[in-house]
């Protein structure tokens, strides 16, 4: 054994050059966290190319992920089996000659195309009776504490103890690309705060972004609102609260969100995909948590600040629910806009000293 990596992950046959396919989770934050799996595989097999199956939405992320050879862009519907599309994907995968596929989701549907493609080694946890589709079945997923542990364990040999720490996800955005984007968008060169007010599930959304944006602008900072089409109404509310001074950067192209998070001096986000993007880039990131646990869901990269309601202990927290069943949303409501603005300024001052 040769434990020559800082994470204690064993390097295996360096002469093995068979490509590896990862079938990741396709939510933006989960996709970003999947880069840890890429890094573990590259430590084990430095000369095996690693490709990612990816949706059109997440495809821009692949361009900034070190160690990924290619993204296989394929849109499989969430709500149906779509066998014709599965067969088409299998044809594409077969032509690429993969030796191994890591199927991170536990669903039956996620394992169909790799099996139809005849990929010799198909690794995944037991789920939905996938016997035959997964031929290197793993067990014990429920005993693993965190989502990242469940995913990255598949990149290690079966029954290997988890390392003391995982390699963190990385998104490397060239500074010149960020500068060009900022100039083309007319955003100037001053310090800016990027806000990520959206999330999957209403209970994870902090509702005081308009007030926080107004306070930050009063203190001389630019404010950008980042998100997808679903955040357009939130962005308009924030822009209106600041008298039009905040910039609405929401849209359909995730690349704009990536570049905004790379260009910002600090990012403030709910527990969402944008939080994971900003942290993986290395932008000082503030994560606002209410119903979800930072231990389970915060980025491995670490946050510049984890913002929680701390005035009193809430018996219901963390509930992990998408809608507040207590009907008061205190875990988010009791986080003041002035506190968030103050923390953002401290984070910005600390990062400028480094």
CSV table of N, CA, C and O in Angstrom, one decimal, residues 122-228:
chain,number,residue,atom,x,y,z
A,122,UNK,N,-19.7,-1.8,-12.4
A,122,UNK,CA,-20.8,-0.7,-12.1
A,122,UNK,C,-21.0,-0.7,-10.6
A,122,UNK,O,-21.6,-1.7,-10.1
A,123,UNK,N,-20.5,0.3,-10.0
A,123,UNK,CA,-20.4,0.4,-8.5
A,123,UNK,C,-21.6,1.3,-8.0
A,123,UNK,O,-21.8,2.4,-8.5
A,124,UNK,N,-22.3,0.8,-7.0
A,124,UNK,CA,-23.3,1.7,-6.4
A,124,UNK,C,-23.9,1.0,-5.1
A,124,UNK,O,-23.7,-0.2,-4.9
A,125,UNK,N,-24.5,1.8,-4.3
A,125,UNK,CA,-25.2,1.3,-3.1
A,125,UNK,C,-26.5,0.5,-3.5
A,125,UNK,O,-27.1,0.8,-4.5
A,126,UNK,N,-26.8,-0.4,-2.6
A,126,UNK,CA,-28.1,-1.1,-2.8
A,126,UNK,C,-29.2,-0.1,-2.8
A,126,UNK,O,-29.3,0.8,-1.9
A,127,UNK,N,-30.1,-0.2,-3.7
A,127,UNK,CA,-31.3,0.7,-3.7
A,127,UNK,C,-32.2,0.3,-4.8
A,127,UNK,O,-31.8,0.0,-5.9
A,128,UNK,N,-33.5,0.2,-4.6
A,128,UNK,CA,-34.5,-0.1,-5.5
A,128,UNK,C,-34.2,-1.4,-6.3
A,128,UNK,O,-34.5,-1.6,-7.5
A,129,UNK,N,-33.7,-2.4,-5.5
A,129,UNK,CA,-33.5,-3.7,-6.1
A,129,UNK,C,-32.7,-3.7,-7.4
A,129,UNK,O,-33.2,-4.3,-8.4
A,130,UNK,N,-31.6,-3.1,-7.4
A,130,UNK,CA,-30.8,-2.9,-8.7
A,130,UNK,C,-29.9,-4.1,-9.1
A,130,UNK,O,-28.9,-3.9,-9.8
A,131,UNK,N,-30.2,-5.2,-8.6
A,131,UNK,CA,-29.4,-6.4,-8.9
A,131,UNK,C,-29.3,-6.6,-10.4
A,131,UNK,O,-30.3,-6.6,-11.1
A,132,UNK,N,-28.1,-6.8,-10.9
A,132,UNK,CA,-27.9,-6.9,-12.3
A,132,UNK,C,-27.5,-5.6,-13.0
A,132,UNK,O,-26.6,-5.6,-13.8
A,133,UNK,N,-28.2,-4.6,-12.6
A,133,UNK,CA,-27.8,-3.2,-13.1
A,133,UNK,C,-26.5,-2.8,-12.4
A,133,UNK,O,-25.6,-2.2,-13.1
A,134,UNK,N,-26.5,-3.0,-11.1
A,134,UNK,CA,-25.2,-2.7,-10.4
A,134,UNK,C,-24.6,-4.1,-10.1
A,134,UNK,O,-25.2,-4.9,-9.4
A,135,UNK,N,-23.4,-4.2,-10.6
A,135,UNK,CA,-22.7,-5.6,-10.4
A,135,UNK,C,-21.6,-5.5,-9.4
A,135,UNK,O,-20.9,-6.5,-9.1
A,136,UNK,N,-21.3,-4.3,-8.8
A,136,UNK,CA,-20.4,-4.2,-7.6
A,136,UNK,C,-21.2,-3.5,-6.5
A,136,UNK,O,-21.0,-2.4,-6.2
A,137,UNK,N,-22.1,-4.3,-6.0
A,137,UNK,CA,-23.1,-3.7,-5.0
A,137,UNK,C,-22.4,-3.4,-3.7
A,137,UNK,O,-21.6,-4.2,-3.2
A,138,UNK,N,-22.7,-2.2,-3.1
A,138,UNK,CA,-22.2,-1.8,-1.8
A,138,UNK,C,-23.3,-1.8,-0.8
A,138,UNK,O,-24.5,-1.5,-1.2
A,139,UNK,N,-23.0,-2.0,0.5
A,139,UNK,CA,-23.9,-2.1,1.5
A,139,UNK,C,-23.5,-1.1,2.6
A,139,UNK,O,-22.4,-0.7,2.7
A,140,UNK,N,-24.4,-0.8,3.5
A,140,UNK,CA,-24.1,0.0,4.7
A,140,UNK,C,-24.2,1.5,4.5
A,140,UNK,O,-23.6,2.3,5.3
A,141,UNK,N,-24.9,1.9,3.5
A,141,UNK,CA,-25.0,3.4,3.2
A,141,UNK,C,-25.6,4.1,4.4
A,141,UNK,O,-25.2,5.2,4.7
A,142,UNK,N,-26.6,3.5,5.0
A,142,UNK,CA,-27.3,4.2,6.1
A,142,UNK,C,-26.4,4.5,7.3
A,142,UNK,O,-26.7,5.4,8.1
A,143,UNK,N,-25.4,3.7,7.4
A,143,UNK,CA,-24.4,3.9,8.6
A,143,UNK,C,-23.5,5.1,8.3
A,143,UNK,O,-22.8,5.5,9.3
A,144,UNK,N,-23.4,5.6,7.1
A,144,UNK,CA,-22.5,6.7,6.8
A,144,UNK,C,-23.1,8.0,7.2
A,144,UNK,O,-24.3,8.3,6.8
A,145,UNK,N,-22.4,8.9,7.9
A,145,UNK,CA,-23.1,10.0,8.5
A,145,UNK,C,-23.6,11.1,7.6
A,145,UNK,O,-24.6,11.7,7.8
A,146,UNK,N,-22.8,11.4,6.5
A,146,UNK,CA,-23.1,12.6,5.7
A,146,UNK,C,-23.2,12.2,4.3
A,146,UNK,O,-22.8,11.1,3.8
A,147,UNK,N,-23.9,13.1,3.5
A,147,UNK,CA,-24.1,12.9,2.1
A,147,UNK,C,-22.7,12.7,1.4
A,147,UNK,O,-22.6,11.8,0.5
A,148,UNK,N,-21.7,13.5,1.7
A,148,UNK,CA,-20.5,13.3,1.1
A,148,UNK,C,-19.8,12.0,1.4
A,148,UNK,O,-19.1,11.4,0.5
A,149,UNK,N,-20.0,11.5,2.6
A,149,UNK,CA,-19.4,10.2,2.9
A,149,UNK,C,-20.1,9.1,2.1
A,149,UNK,O,-19.4,8.2,1.6
A,150,UNK,N,-21.4,9.2,1.8
A,150,UNK,CA,-22.1,8.1,1.0
A,150,UNK,C,-21.6,8.2,-0.4
A,150,UNK,O,-21.4,7.1,-1.0
A,151,UNK,N,-21.3,9.4,-0.9
A,151,UNK,CA,-20.9,9.4,-2.3
A,151,UNK,C,-19.4,9.1,-2.5
A,151,UNK,O,-19.1,8.2,-3.3
A,152,UNK,N,-18.5,9.7,-1.7
A,152,UNK,CA,-17.1,9.5,-1.9
A,152,UNK,C,-16.7,8.1,-1.5
A,152,UNK,O,-15.6,7.6,-2.0
A,153,UNK,N,-17.4,7.4,-0.6
A,153,UNK,CA,-17.1,6.0,-0.2
A,153,UNK,C,-17.1,5.1,-1.4
A,153,UNK,O,-16.3,4.1,-1.5
A,154,UNK,N,-17.9,5.4,-2.4
A,154,UNK,CA,-18.0,4.6,-3.6
A,154,UNK,C,-16.7,4.6,-4.5
A,154,UNK,O,-16.5,3.8,-5.3
A,155,UNK,N,-15.9,5.7,-4.3
A,155,UNK,CA,-14.7,5.8,-5.0
A,155,UNK,C,-13.5,5.1,-4.3
A,155,UNK,O,-12.4,5.0,-4.9
A,156,UNK,N,-13.8,4.5,-3.2
A,156,UNK,CA,-12.7,3.7,-2.5
A,156,UNK,C,-13.0,2.2,-2.6
A,156,UNK,O,-14.2,1.8,-3.0
A,157,UNK,N,-12.0,1.4,-2.4
A,157,UNK,CA,-12.3,-0.1,-2.4
A,157,UNK,C,-13.4,-0.4,-1.4
A,157,UNK,O,-13.5,0.2,-0.4
A,158,UNK,N,-14.1,-1.5,-1.7
A,158,UNK,CA,-15.2,-1.9,-0.8
A,158,UNK,C,-14.6,-2.2,0.6
A,158,UNK,O,-13.5,-2.7,0.8
A,159,UNK,N,-15.4,-1.7,1.6
A,159,UNK,CA,-15.0,-1.9,3.1
A,159,UNK,C,-13.8,-1.2,3.5
A,159,UNK,O,-13.3,-1.4,4.6
A,160,UNK,N,-13.3,-0.2,2.8
A,160,UNK,CA,-12.2,0.6,3.2
A,160,UNK,C,-12.7,1.6,4.2
A,160,UNK,O,-13.7,2.3,4.0
A,161,UNK,N,-12.0,1.8,5.3
A,161,UNK,CA,-12.4,2.9,6.3
A,161,UNK,C,-12.4,4.2,5.6
A,161,UNK,O,-11.5,4.5,4.8
A,162,UNK,N,-13.3,5.1,6.1
A,162,UNK,CA,-13.3,6.5,5.5
A,162,UNK,C,-12.0,7.2,5.9
A,162,UNK,O,-11.5,7.0,7.1
A,163,UNK,N,-11.4,8.0,5.1
A,163,UNK,CA,-10.2,8.8,5.5
A,163,UNK,C,-10.6,9.8,6.5
A,163,UNK,O,-11.7,10.2,6.7
A,164,UNK,N,-9.6,10.4,7.2
A,164,UNK,CA,-9.9,11.4,8.2
A,164,UNK,C,-10.5,12.7,7.6
A,164,UNK,O,-11.3,13.4,8.3
A,165,UNK,N,-10.2,13.0,6.4
A,165,UNK,CA,-10.9,14.1,5.7
A,165,UNK,C,-10.9,13.8,4.2
A,165,UNK,O,-10.0,13.1,3.7
A,166,UNK,N,-11.9,14.3,3.5
A,166,UNK,CA,-12.0,14.2,2.1
A,166,UNK,C,-11.4,15.4,1.4
A,166,UNK,O,-11.4,16.5,1.9
A,167,UNK,N,-10.8,15.2,0.2
A,167,UNK,CA,-10.4,16.3,-0.6
A,167,UNK,C,-11.7,17.2,-0.9
A,167,UNK,O,-12.7,16.7,-1.2
A,168,UNK,N,-11.5,18.5,-0.8
A,168,UNK,CA,-12.6,19.4,-1.0
A,168,UNK,C,-12.9,19.6,-2.5
A,168,UNK,O,-12.0,19.5,-3.3
A,169,UNK,N,-14.2,19.9,-2.8
A,169,UNK,CA,-14.5,20.3,-4.2
A,169,UNK,C,-13.8,21.5,-4.6
A,169,UNK,O,-13.5,22.4,-3.8
A,170,UNK,N,-13.4,21.6,-5.9
A,170,UNK,CA,-12.7,22.8,-6.5
A,170,UNK,C,-13.4,23.2,-7.7
A,170,UNK,O,-13.8,22.4,-8.6
A,171,UNK,N,-13.6,24.5,-7.9
A,171,UNK,CA,-14.0,25.1,-9.1
A,171,UNK,C,-12.9,26.2,-9.4
A,171,UNK,O,-12.8,27.1,-8.6
A,172,UNK,N,-12.2,26.1,-10.5
A,172,UNK,CA,-11.2,27.0,-10.8
A,172,UNK,C,-11.6,27.9,-12.0
A,172,UNK,O,-11.8,27.4,-13.1
A,173,UNK,N,-11.9,29.2,-11.7
A,173,UNK,CA,-12.4,30.1,-12.7
A,173,UNK,C,-11.2,31.1,-13.0
A,173,UNK,O,-10.7,31.8,-12.1
A,174,UNK,N,-10.8,31.1,-14.2
A,174,UNK,CA,-9.6,32.0,-14.6
A,174,UNK,C,-10.0,33.5,-14.3
A,174,UNK,O,-11.1,33.9,-14.7
A,175,UNK,N,-9.1,34.2,-13.6
A,175,UNK,CA,-9.4,35.6,-13.3
A,175,UNK,C,-9.7,36.5,-14.6
A,175,UNK,O,-10.5,37.4,-14.5
A,176,UNK,N,-9.0,36.2,-15.7
A,176,UNK,CA,-9.3,37.0,-16.9
A,176,UNK,C,-10.7,36.7,-17.4
A,176,UNK,O,-11.3,37.7,-18.0
A,177,UNK,N,-11.2,35.5,-17.2
A,177,UNK,CA,-12.6,35.3,-17.7
A,177,UNK,C,-13.6,36.1,-16.8
A,177,UNK,O,-14.6,36.6,-17.3
A,178,UNK,N,-13.3,36.1,-15.5
A,178,UNK,CA,-14.1,36.9,-14.6
A,178,UNK,C,-14.1,38.3,-14.9
A,178,UNK,O,-15.1,39.0,-14.9
A,179,UNK,N,-12.9,38.9,-15.2
A,179,UNK,CA,-12.8,40.3,-15.5
A,179,UNK,C,-13.5,40.6,-16.8
A,179,UNK,O,-14.2,41.7,-16.9
A,180,UNK,N,-13.4,39.8,-17.8
A,180,UNK,CA,-14.2,40.0,-19.1
A,180,UNK,C,-15.7,40.0,-18.9
A,180,UNK,O,-16.4,40.9,-19.4
A,181,UNK,N,-16.1,39.1,-18.0
A,181,UNK,CA,-17.6,39.0,-17.8
A,181,UNK,C,-18.0,40.2,-17.0
A,181,UNK,O,-19.1,40.8,-17.3
A,182,UNK,N,-17.3,40.6,-16.0
A,182,UNK,CA,-17.7,41.8,-15.3
A,182,UNK,C,-17.7,43.1,-16.2
A,182,UNK,O,-18.6,43.9,-16.0
A,183,UNK,N,-16.8,43.2,-17.0
A,183,UNK,CA,-16.8,44.4,-17.9
A,183,UNK,C,-17.9,44.3,-18.9
A,183,UNK,O,-18.6,45.3,-19.1
A,184,UNK,N,-18.2,43.1,-19.5
A,184,UNK,CA,-19.3,43.0,-20.4
A,184,UNK,C,-20.6,43.2,-19.8
A,184,UNK,O,-21.6,43.6,-20.4
A,185,UNK,N,-20.7,42.9,-18.5
A,185,UNK,CA,-22.0,43.1,-17.8
A,185,UNK,C,-22.1,44.5,-17.2
A,185,UNK,O,-23.2,44.8,-16.6
A,186,UNK,N,-21.1,45.3,-17.4
A,186,UNK,CA,-21.2,46.7,-16.9
A,186,UNK,C,-21.2,46.8,-15.4
A,186,UNK,O,-22.0,47.6,-14.8
A,187,UNK,N,-20.4,46.0,-14.7
A,187,UNK,CA,-20.5,45.9,-13.2
A,187,UNK,C,-19.4,46.6,-12.5
A,187,UNK,O,-19.3,46.6,-11.3
A,188,UNK,N,-18.5,47.3,-13.2
A,188,UNK,CA,-17.5,48.0,-12.6
A,188,UNK,C,-16.4,47.2,-11.9
A,188,UNK,O,-16.4,45.9,-12.1
A,189,UNK,N,-15.6,47.8,-11.1
A,189,UNK,CA,-14.5,47.0,-10.4
A,189,UNK,C,-14.6,47.1,-8.9
A,189,UNK,O,-13.6,46.7,-8.3
A,190,UNK,N,-15.6,47.7,-8.4
A,190,UNK,CA,-15.7,47.9,-6.9
A,190,UNK,C,-16.0,46.7,-6.2
A,190,UNK,O,-16.4,45.7,-6.8
A,191,UNK,N,-15.8,46.6,-4.9
A,191,UNK,CA,-16.2,45.5,-4.1
A,191,UNK,C,-17.7,45.2,-4.1
A,191,UNK,O,-18.5,46.1,-4.1
A,192,UNK,N,-18.1,43.9,-4.3
A,192,UNK,CA,-19.5,43.6,-4.5
A,192,UNK,C,-19.8,42.4,-3.6
A,192,UNK,O,-19.0,41.5,-3.3
A,193,UNK,N,-21.1,42.4,-3.2
A,193,UNK,CA,-21.7,41.3,-2.4
A,193,UNK,C,-22.6,40.6,-3.3
A,193,UNK,O,-23.6,41.2,-3.9
A,194,UNK,N,-22.5,39.3,-3.5
A,194,UNK,CA,-23.4,38.5,-4.3
A,194,UNK,C,-24.4,37.8,-3.4
A,194,UNK,O,-24.0,37.1,-2.4
A,195,UNK,N,-25.7,38.0,-3.6
A,195,UNK,CA,-26.7,37.4,-2.8
A,195,UNK,C,-27.3,36.2,-3.6
A,195,UNK,O,-27.7,36.3,-4.7
A,196,UNK,N,-27.5,35.1,-2.9
A,196,UNK,CA,-28.2,33.9,-3.4
A,196,UNK,C,-29.5,33.7,-2.6
A,196,UNK,O,-29.5,32.9,-1.7
A,197,UNK,N,-30.6,34.4,-2.9
A,197,UNK,CA,-31.8,34.3,-2.1
A,197,UNK,C,-32.7,33.1,-2.3
A,197,UNK,O,-33.6,32.9,-1.6
A,198,UNK,N,-32.3,32.3,-3.3
A,198,UNK,CA,-33.2,31.1,-3.6
A,198,UNK,C,-32.7,29.9,-2.9
A,198,UNK,O,-31.7,29.8,-2.3
A,199,UNK,N,-33.5,28.8,-3.0
A,199,UNK,CA,-33.2,27.5,-2.5
A,199,UNK,C,-34.3,26.6,-2.9
A,199,UNK,O,-35.4,27.0,-3.3
A,200,UNK,N,-34.0,25.3,-2.9
A,200,UNK,CA,-35.1,24.3,-3.1
A,200,UNK,C,-35.8,24.1,-1.7
A,200,UNK,O,-35.2,23.6,-0.8
A,201,UNK,N,-37.0,24.5,-1.6
A,201,UNK,CA,-37.7,24.4,-0.4
A,201,UNK,C,-37.9,25.8,0.3
A,201,UNK,O,-36.9,26.4,0.6
A,202,UNK,N,-39.1,26.2,0.5
A,202,UNK,CA,-39.3,27.5,1.0
A,202,UNK,C,-38.7,27.7,2.4
A,202,UNK,O,-38.3,28.8,2.8
A,203,UNK,N,-38.6,26.7,3.2
A,203,UNK,CA,-38.2,26.8,4.6
A,203,UNK,C,-36.7,27.2,4.7
A,203,UNK,O,-36.3,27.7,5.7
A,204,UNK,N,-35.9,27.0,3.6
A,204,UNK,CA,-34.5,27.3,3.6
A,204,UNK,C,-34.2,28.8,3.2
A,204,UNK,O,-33.1,29.2,3.1
A,205,UNK,N,-35.3,29.5,2.9
A,205,UNK,CA,-35.1,30.8,2.3
A,205,UNK,C,-35.2,31.9,3.4
A,205,UNK,O,-36.3,32.0,4.1
A,206,UNK,N,-34.2,32.6,3.6
A,206,UNK,CA,-34.1,33.8,4.5
A,206,UNK,C,-34.9,34.9,3.8
A,206,UNK,O,-34.5,35.2,2.7
A,207,UNK,N,-35.8,35.6,4.5
A,207,UNK,CA,-36.7,36.5,3.8
A,207,UNK,C,-36.2,38.0,3.9
A,207,UNK,O,-36.9,38.9,3.4
A,208,UNK,N,-35.1,38.3,4.6
A,208,UNK,CA,-34.7,39.6,4.8
A,208,UNK,C,-33.6,40.1,3.8
A,208,UNK,O,-32.9,41.1,4.1
A,209,UNK,N,-33.5,39.5,2.7
A,209,UNK,CA,-32.5,39.9,1.7
A,209,UNK,C,-32.7,41.3,1.3
A,209,UNK,O,-31.7,42.1,1.1
A,210,UNK,N,-34.0,41.8,1.0
A,210,UNK,CA,-34.1,43.2,0.6
A,210,UNK,C,-33.6,44.2,1.6
A,210,UNK,O,-32.9,45.1,1.2
A,211,UNK,N,-33.8,44.0,2.9
A,211,UNK,CA,-33.3,44.9,3.9
A,211,UNK,C,-31.8,44.8,4.0
A,211,UNK,O,-31.1,45.8,4.1
A,212,UNK,N,-31.2,43.6,3.9
A,212,UNK,CA,-29.8,43.5,4.0
A,212,UNK,C,-29.1,44.1,2.8
A,212,UNK,O,-28.1,44.8,2.9
A,213,UNK,N,-29.7,44.0,1.6
A,213,UNK,CA,-29.2,44.6,0.4
A,213,UNK,C,-29.1,46.1,0.6
A,213,UNK,O,-28.1,46.8,0.2
A,214,UNK,N,-30.2,46.7,1.1
A,214,UNK,CA,-30.3,48.1,1.3
A,214,UNK,C,-29.2,48.6,2.3
A,214,UNK,O,-28.5,49.6,2.0
A,215,UNK,N,-29.0,47.9,3.3
A,215,UNK,CA,-27.9,48.2,4.3
A,215,UNK,C,-26.5,48.1,3.7
A,215,UNK,O,-25.7,49.0,3.9
A,216,UNK,N,-26.3,47.1,2.9
A,216,UNK,CA,-25.0,47.0,2.3
A,216,UNK,C,-24.7,48.1,1.3
A,216,UNK,O,-23.6,48.6,1.2
A,217,UNK,N,-25.7,48.4,0.5
A,217,UNK,CA,-25.5,49.5,-0.5
A,217,UNK,C,-25.3,50.9,0.2
A,217,UNK,O,-24.5,51.7,-0.2
A,218,UNK,N,-26.0,51.1,1.4
A,218,UNK,CA,-25.8,52.3,2.1
A,218,UNK,C,-24.3,52.4,2.7
A,218,UNK,O,-23.8,53.5,2.9
A,219,UNK,N,-23.7,51.2,2.8
A,219,UNK,CA,-22.3,51.2,3.3
A,219,UNK,C,-21.3,51.2,2.2
A,219,UNK,O,-20.1,50.9,2.4
A,220,UNK,N,-21.8,51.5,1.0
A,220,UNK,CA,-20.9,51.7,-0.2
A,220,UNK,C,-20.5,50.5,-1.0
A,220,UNK,O,-19.5,50.5,-1.8
A,221,UNK,N,-21.2,49.4,-0.8
A,221,UNK,CA,-20.9,48.2,-1.5
A,221,UNK,C,-21.9,48.0,-2.7
A,221,UNK,O,-23.1,48.4,-2.6
A,222,UNK,N,-21.4,47.4,-3.8
A,222,UNK,CA,-22.3,46.9,-4.8
A,222,UNK,C,-23.0,45.6,-4.4
A,222,UNK,O,-22.4,44.8,-3.7
A,223,UNK,N,-24.2,45.4,-4.9
A,223,UNK,CA,-25.0,44.2,-4.5
A,223,UNK,C,-25.5,43.6,-5.8
A,223,UNK,O,-26.2,44.3,-6.6
A,224,UNK,N,-25.2,42.3,-6.0
A,224,UNK,CA,-25.7,41.6,-7.1
A,224,UNK,C,-26.7,40.5,-6.6
A,224,UNK,O,-26.4,39.8,-5.6
A,225,UNK,N,-27.8,40.2,-7.3
A,225,UNK,CA,-28.7,39.2,-6.9
A,225,UNK,C,-28.5,38.1,-8.0
A,225,UNK,O,-28.7,38.3,-9.2
A,226,UNK,N,-28.1,36.9,-7.5
A,226,UNK,CA,-27.8,35.8,-8.4
A,226,UNK,C,-28.8,34.6,-8.2
A,226,UNK,O,-29.2,34.3,-7.1
A,227,UNK,N,-29.1,34.0,-9.3
A,227,UNK,CA,-30.1,32.8,-9.2
A,227,UNK,C,-30.6,32.5,-10.6
A,227,UNK,O,-30.2,33.1,-11.6
A,228,UNK,N,-31.5,31.5,-10.6
A,228,UNK,CA,-32.1,31.1,-11.8
A,228,UNK,C,-33.4,31.8,-12.1
A,228,UNK,O,-33.8,32.8,-11.3
